[in-house]
PDB file of C-alpha atoms in Angstrom:
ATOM      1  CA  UNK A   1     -32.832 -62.167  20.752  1.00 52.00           C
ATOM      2  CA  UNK A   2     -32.910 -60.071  23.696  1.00 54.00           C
ATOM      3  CA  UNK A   3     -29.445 -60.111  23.892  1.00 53.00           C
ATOM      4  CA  UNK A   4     -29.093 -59.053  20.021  1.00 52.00           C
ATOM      5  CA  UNK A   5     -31.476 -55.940  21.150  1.00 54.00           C
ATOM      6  CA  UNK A   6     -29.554 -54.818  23.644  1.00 57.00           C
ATOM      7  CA  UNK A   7     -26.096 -54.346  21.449  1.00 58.00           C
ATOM      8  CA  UNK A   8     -28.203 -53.045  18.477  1.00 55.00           C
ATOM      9  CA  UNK A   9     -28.955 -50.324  21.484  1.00 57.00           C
ATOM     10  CA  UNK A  10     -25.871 -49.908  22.640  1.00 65.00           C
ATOM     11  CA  UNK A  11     -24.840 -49.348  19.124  1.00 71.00           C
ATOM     12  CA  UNK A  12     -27.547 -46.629  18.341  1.00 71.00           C
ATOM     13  CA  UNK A  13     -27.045 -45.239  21.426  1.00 70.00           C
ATOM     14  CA  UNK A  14     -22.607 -45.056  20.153  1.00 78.00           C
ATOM     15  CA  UNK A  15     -23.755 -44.058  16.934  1.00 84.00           C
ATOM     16  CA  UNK A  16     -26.001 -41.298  17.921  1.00 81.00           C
ATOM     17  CA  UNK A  17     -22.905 -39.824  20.469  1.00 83.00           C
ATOM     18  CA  UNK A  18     -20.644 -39.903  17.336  1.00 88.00           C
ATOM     19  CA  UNK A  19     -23.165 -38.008  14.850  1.00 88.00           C
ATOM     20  CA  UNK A  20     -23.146 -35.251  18.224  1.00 89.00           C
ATOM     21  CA  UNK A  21     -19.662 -35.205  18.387  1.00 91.00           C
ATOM     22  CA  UNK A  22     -18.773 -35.292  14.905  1.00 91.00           C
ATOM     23  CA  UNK A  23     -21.040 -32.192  14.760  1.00 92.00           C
ATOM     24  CA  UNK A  24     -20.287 -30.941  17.586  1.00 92.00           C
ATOM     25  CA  UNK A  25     -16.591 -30.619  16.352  1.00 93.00           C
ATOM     26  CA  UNK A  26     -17.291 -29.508  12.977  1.00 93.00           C
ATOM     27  CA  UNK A  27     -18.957 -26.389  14.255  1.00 93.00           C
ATOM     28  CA  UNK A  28     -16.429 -25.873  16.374  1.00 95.00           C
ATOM     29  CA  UNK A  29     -13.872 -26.059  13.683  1.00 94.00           C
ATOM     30  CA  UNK A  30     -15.779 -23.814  11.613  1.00 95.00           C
ATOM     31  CA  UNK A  31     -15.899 -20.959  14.190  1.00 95.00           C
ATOM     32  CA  UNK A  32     -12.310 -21.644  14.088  1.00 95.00           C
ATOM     33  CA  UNK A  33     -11.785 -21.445  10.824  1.00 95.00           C
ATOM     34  CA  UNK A  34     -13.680 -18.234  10.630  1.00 95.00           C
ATOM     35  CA  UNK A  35     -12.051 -16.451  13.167  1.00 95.00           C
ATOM     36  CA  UNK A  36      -8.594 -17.279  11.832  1.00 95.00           C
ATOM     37  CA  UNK A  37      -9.943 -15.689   8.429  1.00 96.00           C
ATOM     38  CA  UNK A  38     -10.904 -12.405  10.053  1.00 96.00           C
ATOM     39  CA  UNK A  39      -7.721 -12.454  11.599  1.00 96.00           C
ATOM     40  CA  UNK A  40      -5.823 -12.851   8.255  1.00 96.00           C
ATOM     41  CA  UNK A  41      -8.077  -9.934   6.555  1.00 96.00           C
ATOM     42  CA  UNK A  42      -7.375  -7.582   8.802  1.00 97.00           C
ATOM     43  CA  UNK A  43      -3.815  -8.594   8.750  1.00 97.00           C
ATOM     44  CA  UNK A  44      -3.902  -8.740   4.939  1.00 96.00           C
ATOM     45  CA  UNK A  45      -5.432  -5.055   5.030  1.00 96.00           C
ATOM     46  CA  UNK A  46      -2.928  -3.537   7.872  1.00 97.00           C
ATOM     47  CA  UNK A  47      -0.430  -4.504   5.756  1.00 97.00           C
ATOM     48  CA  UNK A  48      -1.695  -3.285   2.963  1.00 96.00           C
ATOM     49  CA  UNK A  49      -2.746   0.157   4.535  1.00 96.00           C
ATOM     50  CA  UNK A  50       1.249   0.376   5.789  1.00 96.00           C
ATOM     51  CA  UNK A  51       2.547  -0.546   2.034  1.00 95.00           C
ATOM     52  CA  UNK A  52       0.232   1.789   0.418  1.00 95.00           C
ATOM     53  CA  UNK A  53       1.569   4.803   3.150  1.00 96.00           C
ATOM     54  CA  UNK A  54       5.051   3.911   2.465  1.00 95.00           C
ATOM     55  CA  UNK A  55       4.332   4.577  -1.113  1.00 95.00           C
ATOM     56  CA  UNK A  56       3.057   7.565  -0.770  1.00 95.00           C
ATOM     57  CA  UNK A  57       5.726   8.578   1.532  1.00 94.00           C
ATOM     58  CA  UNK A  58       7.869   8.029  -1.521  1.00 94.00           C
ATOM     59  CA  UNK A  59       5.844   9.668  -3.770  1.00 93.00           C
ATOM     60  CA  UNK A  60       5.827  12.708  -1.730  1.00 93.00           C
ATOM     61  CA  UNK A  61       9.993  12.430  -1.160  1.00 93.00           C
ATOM     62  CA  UNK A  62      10.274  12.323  -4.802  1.00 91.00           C
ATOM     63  CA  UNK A  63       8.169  15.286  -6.238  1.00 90.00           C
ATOM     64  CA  UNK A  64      10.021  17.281  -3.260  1.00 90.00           C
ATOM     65  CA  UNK A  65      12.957  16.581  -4.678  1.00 89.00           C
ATOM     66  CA  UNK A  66      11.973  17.513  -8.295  1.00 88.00           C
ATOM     67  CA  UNK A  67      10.540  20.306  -7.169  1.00 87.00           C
ATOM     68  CA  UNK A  68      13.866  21.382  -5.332  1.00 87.00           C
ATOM     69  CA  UNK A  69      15.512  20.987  -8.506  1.00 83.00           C
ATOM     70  CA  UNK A  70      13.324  23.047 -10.959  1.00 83.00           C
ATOM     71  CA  UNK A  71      13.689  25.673  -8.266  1.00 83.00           C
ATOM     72  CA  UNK A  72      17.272  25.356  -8.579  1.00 83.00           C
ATOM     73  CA  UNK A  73      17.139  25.738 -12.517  1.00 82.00           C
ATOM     74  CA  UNK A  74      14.649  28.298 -12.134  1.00 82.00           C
ATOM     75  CA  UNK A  75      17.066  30.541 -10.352  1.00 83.00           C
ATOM     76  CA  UNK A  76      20.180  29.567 -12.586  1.00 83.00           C
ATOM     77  CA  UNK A  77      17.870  30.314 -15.398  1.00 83.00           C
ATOM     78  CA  UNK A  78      16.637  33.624 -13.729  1.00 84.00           C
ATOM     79  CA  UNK A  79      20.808  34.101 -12.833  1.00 84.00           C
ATOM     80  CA  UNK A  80      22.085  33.448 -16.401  1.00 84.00           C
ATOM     81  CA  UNK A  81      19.040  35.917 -18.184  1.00 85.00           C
ATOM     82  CA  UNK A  82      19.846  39.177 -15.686  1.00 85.00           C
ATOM     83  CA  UNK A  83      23.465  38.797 -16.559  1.00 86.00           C
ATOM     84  CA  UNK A  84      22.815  38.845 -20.604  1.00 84.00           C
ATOM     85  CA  UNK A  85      20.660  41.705 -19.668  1.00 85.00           C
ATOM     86  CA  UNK A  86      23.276  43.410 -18.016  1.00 83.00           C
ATOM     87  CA  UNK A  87      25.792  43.042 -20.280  1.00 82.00           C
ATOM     88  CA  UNK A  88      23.530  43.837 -23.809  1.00 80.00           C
ATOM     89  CA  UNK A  89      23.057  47.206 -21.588  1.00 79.00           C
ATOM     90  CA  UNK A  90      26.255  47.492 -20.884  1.00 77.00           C
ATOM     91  CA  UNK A  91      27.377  46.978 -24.568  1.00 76.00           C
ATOM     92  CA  UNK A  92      24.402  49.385 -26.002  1.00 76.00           C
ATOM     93  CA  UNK A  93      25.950  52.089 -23.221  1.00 74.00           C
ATOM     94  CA  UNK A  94      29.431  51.287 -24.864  1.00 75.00           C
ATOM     95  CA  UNK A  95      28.313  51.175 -28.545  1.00 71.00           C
ATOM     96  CA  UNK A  96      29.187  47.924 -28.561  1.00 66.00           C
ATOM     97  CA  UNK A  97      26.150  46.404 -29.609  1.00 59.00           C
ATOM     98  CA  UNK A  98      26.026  44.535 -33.275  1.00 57.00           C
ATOM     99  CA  UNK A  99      23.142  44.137 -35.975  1.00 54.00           C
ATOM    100  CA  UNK A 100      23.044  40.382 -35.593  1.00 54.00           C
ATOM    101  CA  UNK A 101      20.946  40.519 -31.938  1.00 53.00           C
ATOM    102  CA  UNK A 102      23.200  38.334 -29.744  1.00 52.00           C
ATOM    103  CA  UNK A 103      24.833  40.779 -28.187  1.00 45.00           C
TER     104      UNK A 103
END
């Protein structure tokens, strides 16, 4: 009997070291775990941050451009109106000019 006592012990006493270490390793993992997920967010975010400034980037390239171009047809528009202005007064000087408006 004594000698049954002494493995049950033994056994308790394995038992108990397991249930530490089992715990033990568990926390561990989940300090781990969570630091590898803070990792990822910020990761996750950076990257999002850097996609998102790209975009704009893009954005910005793009209504430069458009803007460039209504300038251009601004000033062609701007162009094309002083020369029929110059030539309906040129034509009125001339008594050129007809009943119809166009010229």
């Amino acid at each position: 009997r004594h000698l049954y006592e002494e493995s049950l012990g033994e056994k308790k006493g394995e038992t108990a070291a397991r249930t530490i270490q089992l715990h033990y390793r568990t926390y561990k993992q989940r300090k781990l775990n969570a630091a590898a997920i803070r990792i990822q967010t910020r990761f996750r975010t950076y990257k999002q941050q850097c996609t998102f400034e790209q975009m704009r980037r893009a954005v910005v390239i793009i209504q430069q451009s458009y803007r460039d171009h209504m300038r251009t047809k601004e000033v062609a528009a701007k162009t094309i109106q002083r020369c029929w202005r110059q030539t309906s007064r040129q034509r009125r000087v001339l008594g050129l000019a007809s009943n119809t408006g166009f010229y």
